[in-house]
PDB file of C-alpha atoms in Angstrom:
ATOM      1  CA  MET A1450      -0.444   0.010   0.003  1.00 38.00           C
ATOM      2  CA  ASP A1451       0.685   3.064  -0.912  1.00 37.00           C
ATOM      3  CA  HIS A1452       2.019   5.138   2.366  1.00 36.00           C
ATOM      4  CA  ASN A1453       2.259   8.596   0.875  1.00 38.00           C
ATOM      5  CA  SER A1454      -2.420   8.243   0.098  1.00 36.00           C
ATOM      6  CA  HIS A1455      -2.334  10.919   2.673  1.00 34.00           C
ATOM      7  CA  HIS A1456      -0.318  13.309   0.526  1.00 35.00           C
ATOM      8  CA  SER A1457      -2.579  15.629  -1.598  1.00 35.00           C
ATOM      9  CA  GLY A1458      -0.918  16.069  -5.187  1.00 36.00           C
ATOM     10  CA  THR A1459      -0.375  13.249  -8.178  1.00 37.00           C
ATOM     11  CA  ALA A1460      -1.188   9.940  -8.392  1.00 37.00           C
ATOM     12  CA  HIS A1461       2.423   9.108  -6.832  1.00 38.00           C
ATOM     13  CA  GLY A1462       1.583  10.833  -3.683  1.00 37.00           C
ATOM     14  CA  HIS A1463       3.314  14.001  -4.466  1.00 37.00           C
ATOM     15  CA  SER A1464       2.566  17.787  -3.411  1.00 37.00           C
ATOM     16  CA  THR A1465       5.204  19.453  -4.797  1.00 39.00           C
ATOM     17  CA  PRO A1466       7.089  19.052  -8.018  1.00 42.00           C
ATOM     18  CA  ALA A1467      10.605  17.520  -8.474  1.00 42.00           C
ATOM     19  CA  GLY A1468      12.864  17.757  -5.520  1.00 41.00           C
ATOM     20  CA  GLY A1469      10.308  18.561  -3.239  1.00 41.00           C
ATOM     21  CA  HIS A1470      10.828  18.238   0.240  1.00 37.00           C
ATOM     22  CA  ASP A1471       7.350  18.483   2.204  1.00 37.00           C
ATOM     23  CA  HIS A1472       7.091  14.860   2.082  1.00 37.00           C
ATOM     24  CA  GLY A1473       8.185  14.027   5.562  1.00 37.00           C
ATOM     25  CA  GLY A1474      11.544  13.297   4.758  1.00 38.00           C
ATOM     26  CA  HIS A1475       9.786  10.211   2.523  1.00 39.00           C
ATOM     27  CA  GLY A1476      11.549  11.635  -0.516  1.00 40.00           C
ATOM     28  CA  GLY A1477       8.618  11.866  -2.519  1.00 41.00           C
ATOM     29  CA  HIS A1478       8.369   8.427  -4.386  1.00 40.00           C
ATOM     30  CA  GLN A1479       5.749   5.649  -3.487  1.00 46.00           C
ATOM     31  CA  ASP A1480       7.987   2.870  -3.153  1.00 42.00           C
ATOM     32  CA  ILE A1481      10.282   5.302  -0.385  1.00 44.00           C
ATOM     33  CA  ASP A1482      10.020   4.942   3.009  1.00 46.00           C
ATOM     34  CA  ALA A1483      11.416   5.831   6.009  1.00 45.00           C
ATOM     35  CA  HIS A1484      14.244   4.160   5.982  1.00 52.00           C
ATOM     36  CA  GLY A1485      14.773   4.337   1.952  1.00 68.00           C
ATOM     37  CA  ALA A1486      13.769   3.410  -1.601  1.00 83.00           C
ATOM     38  CA  SER A1487      13.294  -0.410  -2.034  1.00 90.00           C
ATOM     39  CA  TRP A1488      15.019  -2.113  -4.174  1.00 93.00           C
ATOM     40  CA  THR A1489      13.424  -2.622  -6.510  1.00 93.00           C
ATOM     41  CA  THR A1490      12.571   1.208  -7.320  1.00 88.00           C
ATOM     42  CA  ALA A1491      15.987   1.385  -7.115  1.00 90.00           C
ATOM     43  CA  MET A1492      16.431  -1.584  -9.444  1.00 94.00           C
ATOM     44  CA  LYS A1493      14.423   0.126 -12.268  1.00 91.00           C
ATOM     45  CA  ALA A1494      15.978   3.130 -11.902  1.00 89.00           C
ATOM     46  CA  THR A1495      19.279   1.624 -12.790  1.00 92.00           C
ATOM     47  CA  LEU A1496      17.832  -0.290 -15.912  1.00 93.00           C
ATOM     48  CA  HIS A1497      16.145   2.727 -17.268  1.00 89.00           C
ATOM     49  CA  CYS A1498      20.089   4.287 -16.917  1.00 90.00           C
ATOM     50  CA  LEU A1499      21.641   1.767 -18.221  1.00 94.00           C
ATOM     51  CA  THR A1500      19.470   1.247 -21.417  1.00 95.00           C
ATOM     52  CA  GLY A1501      20.660   4.662 -22.588  1.00 93.00           C
ATOM     53  CA  CYS A1502      24.152   4.051 -21.584  1.00 94.00           C
ATOM     54  CA  ALA A1503      23.955   0.777 -23.650  1.00 95.00           C
ATOM     55  CA  ILE A1504      22.604   2.300 -26.422  1.00 96.00           C
ATOM     56  CA  GLY A1505      25.302   5.343 -26.673  1.00 96.00           C
ATOM     57  CA  GLU A1506      28.504   3.420 -25.127  1.00 93.00           C
ATOM     58  CA  ILE A1507      28.070   1.149 -28.056  1.00 92.00           C
ATOM     59  CA  LEU A1508      27.410   3.206 -30.862  1.00 95.00           C
ATOM     60  CA  GLY A1509      30.184   4.792 -29.483  1.00 94.00           C
ATOM     61  CA  MET A1510      32.464   1.295 -29.418  1.00 87.00           C
ATOM     62  CA  VAL A1511      31.193  -0.031 -32.790  1.00 87.00           C
ATOM     63  CA  ILE A1512      31.981   3.523 -34.491  1.00 95.00           C
ATOM     64  CA  GLY A1513      35.530   4.170 -32.705  1.00 92.00           C
ATOM     65  CA  THR A1514      36.579   0.307 -33.867  1.00 83.00           C
ATOM     66  CA  ALA A1515      34.564   0.470 -37.266  1.00 87.00           C
ATOM     67  CA  LEU A1516      36.377   4.339 -38.239  1.00 92.00           C
ATOM     68  CA  LEU A1517      39.827   1.919 -35.916  1.00 89.00           C
ATOM     69  CA  TRP A1518      40.169   4.516 -33.918  1.00 92.00           C
ATOM     70  CA  ASP A1519      42.676   4.535 -31.192  1.00 91.00           C
ATOM     71  CA  ASN A1520      41.527   3.090 -27.778  1.00 88.00           C
ATOM     72  CA  VAL A1521      41.521   6.341 -26.340  1.00 92.00           C
ATOM     73  CA  PRO A1522      39.315   8.796 -28.782  1.00 95.00           C
ATOM     74  CA  THR A1523      36.992   5.474 -28.978  1.00 91.00           C
ATOM     75  CA  MET A1524      36.417   5.535 -25.680  1.00 91.00           C
ATOM     76  CA  ILE A1525      35.471   9.293 -25.378  1.00 95.00           C
ATOM     77  CA  LEU A1526      32.767   8.744 -27.638  1.00 96.00           C
ATOM     78  CA  ALA A1527      31.798   6.390 -25.954  1.00 94.00           C
ATOM     79  CA  ILE A1528      31.289   8.152 -22.577  1.00 96.00           C
ATOM     80  CA  THR A1529      29.653  10.818 -24.372  1.00 97.00           C
ATOM     81  CA  LEU A1530      26.899   9.083 -26.511  1.00 97.00           C
ATOM     82  CA  ALA A1531      26.452   6.857 -22.945  1.00 96.00           C
ATOM     83  CA  PHE A1532      25.663  10.466 -21.658  1.00 97.00           C
ATOM     84  CA  ILE A1533      23.113  11.980 -24.651  1.00 96.00           C
ATOM     85  CA  PHE A1534      21.700   8.557 -24.673  1.00 96.00           C
ATOM     86  CA  GLY A1535      20.982   8.283 -20.699  1.00 94.00           C
ATOM     87  CA  TYR A1536      19.994  11.373 -20.854  1.00 95.00           C
ATOM     88  CA  SER A1537      17.967  11.463 -23.202  1.00 94.00           C
ATOM     89  CA  PHE A1538      15.066   8.683 -22.000  1.00 89.00           C
ATOM     90  CA  THR A1539      14.878  11.198 -19.386  1.00 89.00           C
ATOM     91  CA  LEU A1540      14.180  14.145 -21.019  1.00 91.00           C
ATOM     92  CA  PHE A1541      11.631  13.357 -23.496  1.00 90.00           C
ATOM     93  CA  ALA A1542       9.801  11.272 -21.349  1.00 87.00           C
ATOM     94  CA  VAL A1543       9.071  14.636 -18.883  1.00 89.00           C
ATOM     95  CA  VAL A1544       8.778  16.761 -21.785  1.00 92.00           C
ATOM     96  CA  ARG A1545       5.598  14.837 -22.676  1.00 91.00           C
ATOM     97  CA  ALA A1546       5.232  15.192 -19.557  1.00 89.00           C
ATOM     98  CA  GLY A1547       4.170  18.783 -20.153  1.00 91.00           C
ATOM     99  CA  LEU A1548       7.559  19.988 -19.204  1.00 90.00           C
ATOM    100  CA  SER A1549       9.866  23.004 -20.504  1.00 92.00           C
ATOM    101  CA  LEU A1550      12.972  22.321 -22.025  1.00 93.00           C
ATOM    102  CA  LYS A1551      15.013  23.827 -19.577  1.00 94.00           C
ATOM    103  CA  ALA A1552      12.738  22.717 -16.765  1.00 91.00           C
ATOM    104  CA  ALA A1553      13.597  18.725 -18.725  1.00 90.00           C
ATOM    105  CA  VAL A1554      17.233  19.020 -18.828  1.00 93.00           C
ATOM    106  CA  LYS A1555      17.248  20.444 -15.351  1.00 92.00           C
ATOM    107  CA  VAL A1556      14.873  16.994 -14.272  1.00 89.00           C
ATOM    108  CA  ALA A1557      17.414  15.506 -16.662  1.00 91.00           C
ATOM    109  CA  LEU A1558      20.472  16.163 -15.140  1.00 93.00           C
ATOM    110  CA  ALA A1559      19.550  16.325 -11.624  1.00 90.00           C
ATOM    111  CA  ALA A1560      17.496  12.242 -11.568  1.00 89.00           C
ATOM    112  CA  ASP A1561      20.691  10.929 -13.940  1.00 93.00           C
ATOM    113  CA  THR A1562      24.453  12.485 -13.448  1.00 95.00           C
ATOM    114  CA  VAL A1563      25.600  10.466 -10.781  1.00 94.00           C
ATOM    115  CA  SER A1564      24.004   6.788 -11.925  1.00 94.00           C
ATOM    116  CA  ILE A1565      25.422   7.735 -15.536  1.00 95.00           C
ATOM    117  CA  ALA A1566      28.589   8.491 -14.081  1.00 96.00           C
ATOM    118  CA  VAL A1567      29.254   5.465 -11.979  1.00 95.00           C
ATOM    119  CA  MET A1568      28.092   3.618 -15.043  1.00 94.00           C
ATOM    120  CA  GLU A1569      30.532   4.664 -17.224  1.00 94.00           C
ATOM    121  CA  THR A1570      33.065   4.712 -14.565  1.00 95.00           C
ATOM    122  CA  VAL A1571      32.459   1.395 -13.666  1.00 95.00           C
ATOM    123  CA  ASP A1572      31.897  -0.265 -17.298  1.00 92.00           C
ATOM    124  CA  ASN A1573      34.658   1.297 -19.462  1.00 90.00           C
ATOM    125  CA  ALA A1574      36.871  -0.012 -16.379  1.00 92.00           C
ATOM    126  CA  ILE A1575      36.309  -3.631 -16.392  1.00 93.00           C
ATOM    127  CA  ILE A1576      36.938  -3.272 -20.145  1.00 89.00           C
ATOM    128  CA  ALA A1577      40.320  -1.057 -19.998  1.00 89.00           C
ATOM    129  CA  LEU A1578      40.879  -4.064 -18.007  1.00 93.00           C
ATOM    130  CA  THR A1579      39.550  -6.686 -19.335  1.00 94.00           C
ATOM    131  CA  PRO A1580      43.214  -7.817 -21.500  1.00 95.00           C
ATOM    132  CA  GLY A1581      42.575  -7.417 -25.087  1.00 93.00           C
ATOM    133  CA  ALA A1582      39.846  -6.201 -25.379  1.00 90.00           C
ATOM    134  CA  MET A1583      40.385  -2.520 -25.813  1.00 84.00           C
ATOM    135  CA  ASP A1584      42.225  -4.058 -28.815  1.00 85.00           C
ATOM    136  CA  ALA A1585      39.660  -6.020 -29.549  1.00 86.00           C
ATOM    137  CA  HIS A1586      37.276  -5.673 -33.407  1.00 84.00           C
ATOM    138  CA  LEU A1587      33.634  -6.068 -33.663  1.00 84.00           C
ATOM    139  CA  SER A1588      33.536  -9.845 -34.352  1.00 89.00           C
ATOM    140  CA  ASP A1589      35.408 -10.845 -31.770  1.00 92.00           C
ATOM    141  CA  GLY A1590      33.655 -12.771 -28.452  1.00 94.00           C
ATOM    142  CA  LEU A1591      35.937 -10.621 -25.891  1.00 95.00           C
ATOM    143  CA  PHE A1592      35.072  -6.664 -27.252  1.00 90.00           C
ATOM    144  CA  TRP A1593      30.707  -8.561 -26.906  1.00 92.00           C
ATOM    145  CA  SER A1594      32.158 -10.371 -23.443  1.00 95.00           C
ATOM    146  CA  ALA A1595      33.801  -7.523 -21.503  1.00 93.00           C
ATOM    147  CA  LEU A1596      31.428  -4.765 -23.075  1.00 91.00           C
ATOM    148  CA  LEU A1597      28.372  -6.464 -21.891  1.00 93.00           C
ATOM    149  CA  GLY A1598      30.292  -8.076 -18.600  1.00 95.00           C
ATOM    150  CA  GLY A1599      30.903  -4.112 -18.118  1.00 94.00           C
ATOM    151  CA  PHE A1600      26.720  -3.850 -18.346  1.00 95.00           C
ATOM    152  CA  VAL A1601      26.782  -5.563 -15.705  1.00 96.00           C
ATOM    153  CA  VAL A1602      29.504  -4.790 -12.995  1.00 96.00           C
ATOM    154  CA  ALA A1603      27.940  -1.395 -13.399  1.00 95.00           C
ATOM    155  CA  PHE A1604      24.686  -2.960 -12.840  1.00 96.00           C
ATOM    156  CA  VAL A1605      25.038  -4.647  -9.715  1.00 96.00           C
ATOM    157  CA  ILE A1606      27.628  -1.480  -8.403  1.00 96.00           C
ATOM    158  CA  THR A1607      24.931   1.485  -9.695  1.00 95.00           C
ATOM    159  CA  THR A1608      21.825  -0.041  -8.264  1.00 95.00           C
ATOM    160  CA  PRO A1609      22.355   0.853  -4.603  1.00 95.00           C
ATOM    161  CA  VAL A1610      23.915   4.171  -5.099  1.00 93.00           C
ATOM    162  CA  ASN A1611      20.799   4.639  -7.266  1.00 91.00           C
ATOM    163  CA  LYS A1612      19.308   4.045  -3.887  1.00 93.00           C
ATOM    164  CA  TRP A1613      20.720   5.267  -1.802  1.00 92.00           C
ATOM    165  CA  MET A1614      19.892   8.440  -3.848  1.00 89.00           C
ATOM    166  CA  ILE A1615      15.930   7.399  -4.360  1.00 89.00           C
ATOM    167  CA  GLY A1616      15.995   7.665  -0.358  1.00 89.00           C
ATOM    168  CA  ARG A1617      16.625  10.719   0.254  1.00 87.00           C
ATOM    169  CA  GLY A1618      14.926  12.479  -2.922  1.00 86.00           C
ATOM    170  CA  LYS A1619      17.709  12.841  -5.253  1.00 85.00           C
ATOM    171  CA  GLY A1620      18.087  10.986  -8.623  1.00 83.00           C
ATOM    172  CA  HIS A1621      15.290   9.215 -10.502  1.00 80.00           C
ATOM    173  CA  ALA A1622      13.408  10.254  -7.043  1.00 77.00           C
ATOM    174  CA  VAL A1623      13.316  13.786  -9.069  1.00 77.00           C
ATOM    175  CA  VAL A1624      11.731  11.604 -12.414  1.00 78.00           C
ATOM    176  CA  HIS A1625       8.529  10.784 -10.115  1.00 69.00           C
ATOM    177  CA  ALA A1626       6.667  13.859 -10.271  1.00 69.00           C
ATOM    178  CA  TYR A1627       6.148  13.834 -14.159  1.00 70.00           C
ATOM    179  CA  HIS A1628       4.787  10.143 -14.194  1.00 60.00           C
TER     180      HIS A1628
END
């Protein structure tokens, strides 16, 4: 049962816009209680973020590898595209919900920056530390296993970060006012 149902506001029990702090310290999401966010909420937020990051990361790695770029420019492209796609998922969702583009950009930055940064740091560290992965070609199993394995490890490490942030009304908690 939604413990915030006594609050007036949106269907999710919000009485203030994203980031509002008049929910008695509960953070403003239906799965948040006095102890923080649920693991389900954190996993969904992480999966949402991972989807955008994975699209950008894979696209960047594929482009850089196909163009025979060196490792550093390929990783820079992949990380840049991961942030762009990661932010865009949130951005488009909150614009569809009626926010102006300026307000939507602020929400996307607040919701996703830490999550994407942690995810990209972990994922790229896995790729960089996997022997031969940086020199593997698109047709090599090592290329794909290092990339996908990095996503799995990044998901496992980023989920508790998102749980902690959502439980404090930060990160993806700011987006839920617009769902």
